[in-house]
Amino acid sequence: LEEFRPLLEDGAIEKVGHNLKFDITVLRWQGVEVAGPLFDTMIAAFLAVPDLRRSLDYLAQAMLGYRPVPITDLIGEKGDGQKSLREVDVDDLKEYAVEDADIALQLAQALRGLLADSEQQRLYDDVEAPLIPVLAAMEMAGIRVDAGCLKVISDDLATQIESSAKRIEELAGEPFNLNSPSQLGMILFEKLQLDPNARRTAKSKQYKTDEMVLTRLSHEHEIARQILHYRLCTKLKSTYLDMLPGAIFPKTGRVHTHYEQAVAATGRMQSSNPNLQNIPIRTEQGREIRRAFVPEGPEWTLLAADYSQIELRIIAEISGDERMNQAFRDEEDIHTVTASRLYSLPPDMVDEDTRRQSKTVNFGIIYGISAFGLSERLGIPRNLGHQMIEQYFEEYPGVKAYMEQTVESCKENGYVQTLLGRRRYLRDINSRNRNIRSAAERNAINSPIQGTAADMIKIAMIKIHQEQIERGWKTKMLLQVHDELVFDLYREEEKEVRQVVEDAMKMAIPMKVPIVIEMGTADTWLEAH
């Protein structure tokens, strides 16, 4: 390692590999800081040939016509008899490793041309490649988690689960398996007769008891509310509270999540092992989990910086809708403005429930929601859902024009793109199957918006990371969760860090529509958000 350190840390030498972030992170743990330009064949393939699987072996066969030695030839198939790489003969391991490096180099040569041909070179050079060391640094930093706090939250949820289960049985009038959709359906729709028009699934012929069905019934009967609560608490406990303590790395006392760049077609990053992006925040129980995420120590605090309504601001920018742009320029609450227009009310007469409904409409529209989908979410008749969508388009004609033009362009070109040119290919946009075609149209409408938001936060992260290094901050960027960044903020650096973070996020992609960043500091992630 010491022999190769000068080459690895030389800023003039390009490093080529497949999934370089993994290599860089491993080397960081050994005290080696990889520098210089990077060419990651996995990410290049993600941009240039998105329809291909992105494993090195698959790309080698698809693009080079070569079958590499599979890892199972060295360590055996999965199971009790599988060896570790430490047990493999050094000569065999050497050949395997060198072959991987050689294939990555050959793939790089092929992919460079494809990046240029698909007009993705700039996106790779300016966004994805510079982001690799940023994510490696974040993964190594991790975030401190209070295991004792997790235990308290877990115990409280266990009590709530037990209480809900008992109450559900009382309301049902008999004990049954709460985790059985079949038994639950019989209770709700045959014994309690909650919905005479209850639908069954096509395959199993069982009654539908999913979240949408239960949410609709929750307005009418307590048992539906209790089942939703039971399911929420059970999922939170099993998915997060029972899992997170084991994810704390004993050496650091921190959770080190992994970020994946080459997964989501929109360009959004995904967190895994453990996934910290999916911790629910819409419910009080879900938000409580964030209370266990804490700063480094007394001299630190957590800083959370969040884009405010970024997807709505982006659609205002892309569509050029004057009414929507004016609302943002006037610093009005867009959901109140929409409610005022949909319901013909003065803004000061819009109550919380009406604002909530307009928020559902605002976000539903940019995801291509149908009249049926809107009626289901709001619990209103389908014809009223249709009227609300038509009224929305009358109020925001630019949004309707954007949606129609985007779908037509996708049908002609086969792809849509973000403001930076990130492409998403949608082969099903011309499908004869209505359901398949409709899903592709919804993706066509939303992908430029969601993808532009993803590009924005990536550019901001790169700029902040550069400033962190140049200024020698003790502050570290820890997490990226959709439109939010979380930092371990060294208190003495707060004023400087806040300014850099706000400027980087606001100016990531210059727009006419005002970009607003909401920031907060606290001793837990929950209170900082």
Coordinates of N, CA and C in Angstrom, one line a residue, residues 207-308:
Y207 N -60.2 -9.9 -0.2 CA -60.6 -8.5 -0.1 C -59.3 -7.7 0.0
K208 N -59.3 -6.5 -0.7 CA -58.2 -5.6 -0.6 C -58.2 -4.9 0.8
T209 N -57.0 -5.0 1.5 CA -56.9 -4.3 2.8 C -55.7 -3.5 2.9
D210 N -55.3 -2.9 1.8 CA -54.1 -2.1 1.7 C -54.3 -0.7 2.4
E211 N -53.2 0.1 2.4 CA -53.3 1.3 3.1 C -54.4 2.3 2.6
M212 N -54.5 2.3 1.2 CA -55.5 3.2 0.6 C -56.9 2.8 1.0
V213 N -57.2 1.5 1.1 CA -58.5 1.0 1.5 C -58.8 1.4 2.9
L214 N -57.8 1.1 3.8 CA -58.0 1.4 5.2 C -58.1 2.9 5.5
T215 N -57.3 3.7 4.8 CA -57.4 5.1 5.0 C -58.8 5.6 4.6
R216 N -59.4 5.1 3.6 CA -60.7 5.5 3.2 C -61.7 5.1 4.3
L217 N -61.5 3.9 4.8 CA -62.5 3.4 5.9 C -62.2 4.1 7.2
S218 N -61.0 4.7 7.4 CA -60.7 5.2 8.7 C -61.6 6.4 9.1
H219 N -62.2 7.0 8.1 CA -63.1 8.1 8.3 C -64.5 7.6 8.9
E220 N -64.7 6.3 8.7 CA -66.0 5.8 9.1 C -66.0 4.9 10.3
H221 N -64.8 4.2 10.6 CA -64.8 3.2 11.7 C -63.5 3.2 12.4
E222 N -63.5 3.1 13.7 CA -62.3 3.1 14.5 C -61.4 2.0 14.2
I223 N -61.9 0.8 13.8 CA -61.1 -0.4 13.6 C -60.1 -0.1 12.5
A224 N -60.5 0.6 11.5 CA -59.6 0.9 10.4 C -58.4 1.8 10.9
R225 N -58.7 2.8 11.7 CA -57.7 3.6 12.3 C -56.7 2.8 13.1
Q226 N -57.3 1.9 13.9 CA -56.4 1.1 14.8 C -55.5 0.2 14.0
I227 N -56.0 -0.4 12.9 CA -55.2 -1.3 12.1 C -54.1 -0.5 11.4
L228 N -54.4 0.7 10.9 CA -53.3 1.5 10.3 C -52.3 1.9 11.4
H229 N -52.7 2.2 12.6 CA -51.7 2.5 13.7 C -50.9 1.2 14.0
Y230 N -51.6 0.1 14.1 CA -50.9 -1.2 14.4 C -49.8 -1.5 13.3
R231 N -50.2 -1.3 12.1 CA -49.3 -1.6 11.0 C -48.1 -0.7 11.0
L232 N -48.4 0.6 11.2 CA -47.3 1.6 11.3 C -46.3 1.3 12.4
C233 N -46.8 1.1 13.6 CA -45.9 0.8 14.7 C -45.1 -0.5 14.5
T234 N -45.8 -1.5 14.0 CA -45.1 -2.8 13.7 C -44.0 -2.6 12.7
K235 N -44.3 -1.9 11.6 CA -43.2 -1.7 10.6 C -42.1 -0.9 11.1
L236 N -42.4 0.2 11.9 CA -41.3 1.0 12.4 C -40.4 0.2 13.3
K237 N -41.0 -0.6 14.2 CA -40.2 -1.3 15.1 C -39.3 -2.4 14.5
S238 N -39.9 -3.1 13.5 CA -39.1 -4.2 12.9 C -38.1 -3.7 11.9
T239 N -38.5 -2.6 11.1 CA -37.6 -2.1 10.0 C -36.5 -1.3 10.6
Y240 N -36.8 -0.5 11.6 CA -35.8 0.5 12.0 C -35.3 0.2 13.5
L241 N -36.2 0.2 14.4 CA -35.8 0.2 15.8 C -35.1 -1.1 16.2
D242 N -35.5 -2.2 15.6 CA -34.9 -3.5 15.9 C -33.6 -3.7 15.1
M243 N -33.5 -2.9 14.0 CA -32.3 -3.1 13.1 C -31.2 -2.1 13.4
L244 N -31.5 -0.9 13.7 CA -30.5 0.2 13.8 C -29.4 -0.1 14.9
P245 N -29.8 -0.6 16.1 CA -28.7 -0.9 17.1 C -27.6 -1.8 16.5
G246 N -28.0 -2.8 15.7 CA -27.0 -3.6 15.1 C -26.2 -3.0 14.0
A247 N -26.7 -1.8 13.5 CA -26.0 -1.1 12.4 C -24.9 -0.1 13.0
I248 N -24.9 0.0 14.3 CA -23.9 0.9 14.9 C -22.6 0.2 14.9
F249 N -21.6 0.9 14.2 CA -20.2 0.3 14.2 C -19.5 0.5 15.5
P250 N -19.1 -0.6 16.1 CA -18.6 -0.6 17.5 C -17.4 0.4 17.6
K251 N -16.5 0.4 16.6 CA -15.3 1.2 16.6 C -15.6 2.7 16.7
T252 N -16.7 3.1 16.1 CA -17.0 4.6 16.0 C -18.2 5.0 16.8
G253 N -19.1 4.0 17.1 CA -20.4 4.4 17.7 C -21.3 5.1 16.8
R254 N -21.1 4.9 15.5 CA -21.8 5.6 14.5 C -22.4 4.7 13.5
V255 N -23.4 5.1 12.8 CA -24.0 4.3 11.7 C -23.4 4.9 10.4
H256 N -22.9 4.0 9.6 CA -22.3 4.4 8.3 C -23.1 3.9 7.1
T257 N -24.1 4.6 6.7 CA -24.9 4.2 5.6 C -24.1 4.3 4.3
H258 N -24.5 3.6 3.3 CA -23.9 3.6 2.0 C -24.8 4.3 1.0
Y259 N -24.2 5.1 0.1 CA -25.0 5.9 -0.9 C -24.7 5.3 -2.3
E260 N -25.8 5.1 -3.0 CA -25.7 4.5 -4.4 C -26.1 5.5 -5.4
Q261 N -25.2 5.8 -6.4 CA -25.5 6.8 -7.4 C -26.2 6.1 -8.6
A262 N -26.0 4.9 -8.8 CA -26.4 4.3 -10.1 C -27.5 3.3 -9.9
V263 N -28.6 3.8 -9.3 CA -29.8 2.9 -9.1 C -31.1 3.6 -9.6
A264 N -31.4 4.7 -9.1 CA -32.7 5.4 -9.4 C -32.6 6.0 -10.8
A265 N -33.6 5.7 -11.6 CA -33.6 6.3 -13.0 C -33.7 7.8 -13.1
T266 N -34.2 8.4 -12.0 CA -34.3 9.8 -12.0 C -33.0 10.5 -11.6
G267 N -32.0 9.8 -11.1 CA -30.8 10.3 -10.7 C -30.7 10.6 -9.2
R268 N -31.8 10.3 -8.5 CA -31.8 10.4 -7.0 C -30.9 9.4 -6.4
M269 N -30.2 9.7 -5.4 CA -29.3 8.7 -4.7 C -30.2 7.9 -3.7
Q270 N -29.7 6.7 -3.5 CA -30.3 5.8 -2.5 C -29.4 5.4 -1.4
S271 N -29.9 5.3 -0.2 CA -29.2 5.0 1.0 C -29.5 3.5 1.3
S272 N -28.4 2.8 1.7 CA -28.6 1.3 2.0 C -27.6 0.9 3.1
N273 N -28.0 -0.2 3.8 CA -27.2 -0.8 4.8 C -26.7 0.2 5.9
P274 N -27.6 0.8 6.7 CA -29.0 0.8 6.6 C -29.6 1.9 5.7
N275 N -30.8 1.8 5.3 CA -31.5 2.9 4.5 C -32.0 3.9 5.5
L276 N -31.4 5.1 5.5 CA -31.8 6.2 6.4 C -32.7 7.2 5.7
Q277 N -32.9 7.0 4.3 CA -33.8 7.9 3.6 C -35.2 7.6 3.7
N278 N -35.5 6.3 4.1 CA -36.9 5.9 4.2 C -37.5 6.0 5.6
I279 N -36.8 6.6 6.6 CA -37.4 6.7 7.9 C -38.6 7.7 7.7
P280 N -39.8 7.2 8.1 CA -41.0 8.0 7.8 C -41.0 9.3 8.6
I281 N -41.5 10.4 8.0 CA -41.5 11.7 8.8 C -42.9 12.2 8.8
R282 N -43.9 11.5 8.2 CA -45.3 12.1 8.1 C -46.1 11.7 9.3
T283 N -45.5 10.8 10.2 CA -46.3 10.4 11.4 C -45.4 10.8 12.6
E284 N -46.0 11.0 13.7 CA -45.3 11.3 14.9 C -44.4 10.2 15.3
Q285 N -44.9 8.9 15.2 CA -44.1 7.8 15.6 C -42.8 7.6 14.7
G286 N -43.0 7.9 13.4 CA -41.8 7.8 12.5 C -40.8 8.9 12.8
R287 N -41.3 10.1 13.0 CA -40.4 11.2 13.3 C -39.6 11.0 14.6
E288 N -40.2 10.3 15.6 CA -39.5 10.1 16.8 C -38.1 9.3 16.6
I289 N -38.0 8.5 15.6 CA -36.8 7.8 15.4 C -35.6 8.7 15.2
R290 N -35.9 9.9 14.6 CA -34.8 10.8 14.4 C -34.3 11.4 15.7
R291 N -35.0 11.2 16.8 CA -34.5 11.7 18.1 C -33.2 11.0 18.5
A292 N -33.0 9.8 18.0 CA -31.9 9.0 18.4 C -30.6 9.4 17.6
F293 N -30.7 10.2 16.6 CA -29.5 10.7 15.8 C -29.0 12.0 16.5
V294 N -27.8 12.0 16.9 CA -27.2 13.0 17.7 C -25.9 13.5 17.2
P295 N -25.4 14.7 17.7 CA -24.1 15.2 17.2 C -22.9 14.5 17.9
E296 N -21.7 14.9 17.4 CA -20.5 14.3 17.9 C -20.3 14.4 19.4
G297 N -20.6 15.6 19.9 CA -20.3 15.8 21.3 C -20.8 17.2 21.7
P298 N -20.4 17.7 22.9 CA -20.9 19.0 23.4 C -20.5 20.2 22.5
E299 N -19.4 20.1 21.8 CA -19.0 21.2 21.0 C -19.6 21.2 19.6
W300 N -20.4 20.2 19.3 CA -21.1 20.1 18.0 C -22.6 20.2 18.2
T301 N -23.3 20.4 17.1 CA -24.7 20.4 17.0 C -25.1 19.9 15.6
L302 N -26.3 19.3 15.5 CA -26.7 18.9 14.1 C -27.4 20.1 13.4
L303 N -27.0 20.2 12.2 CA -27.6 21.2 11.3 C -28.3 20.5 10.2
A304 N -29.6 20.8 10.0 CA -30.4 20.3 8.9 C -30.7 21.4 7.9
A305 N -30.4 21.2 6.7 CA -30.7 22.2 5.6 C -31.6 21.5 4.6
D306 N -32.7 22.1 4.3 CA -33.7 21.5 3.5 C -34.2 22.4 2.4
Y307 N -34.3 22.0 1.1 CA -35.0 22.7 0.1 C -36.5 22.8 0.4
S308 N -37.0 24.0 0.3 CA -38.5 24.2 0.6 C -39.2 24.1 -0.7

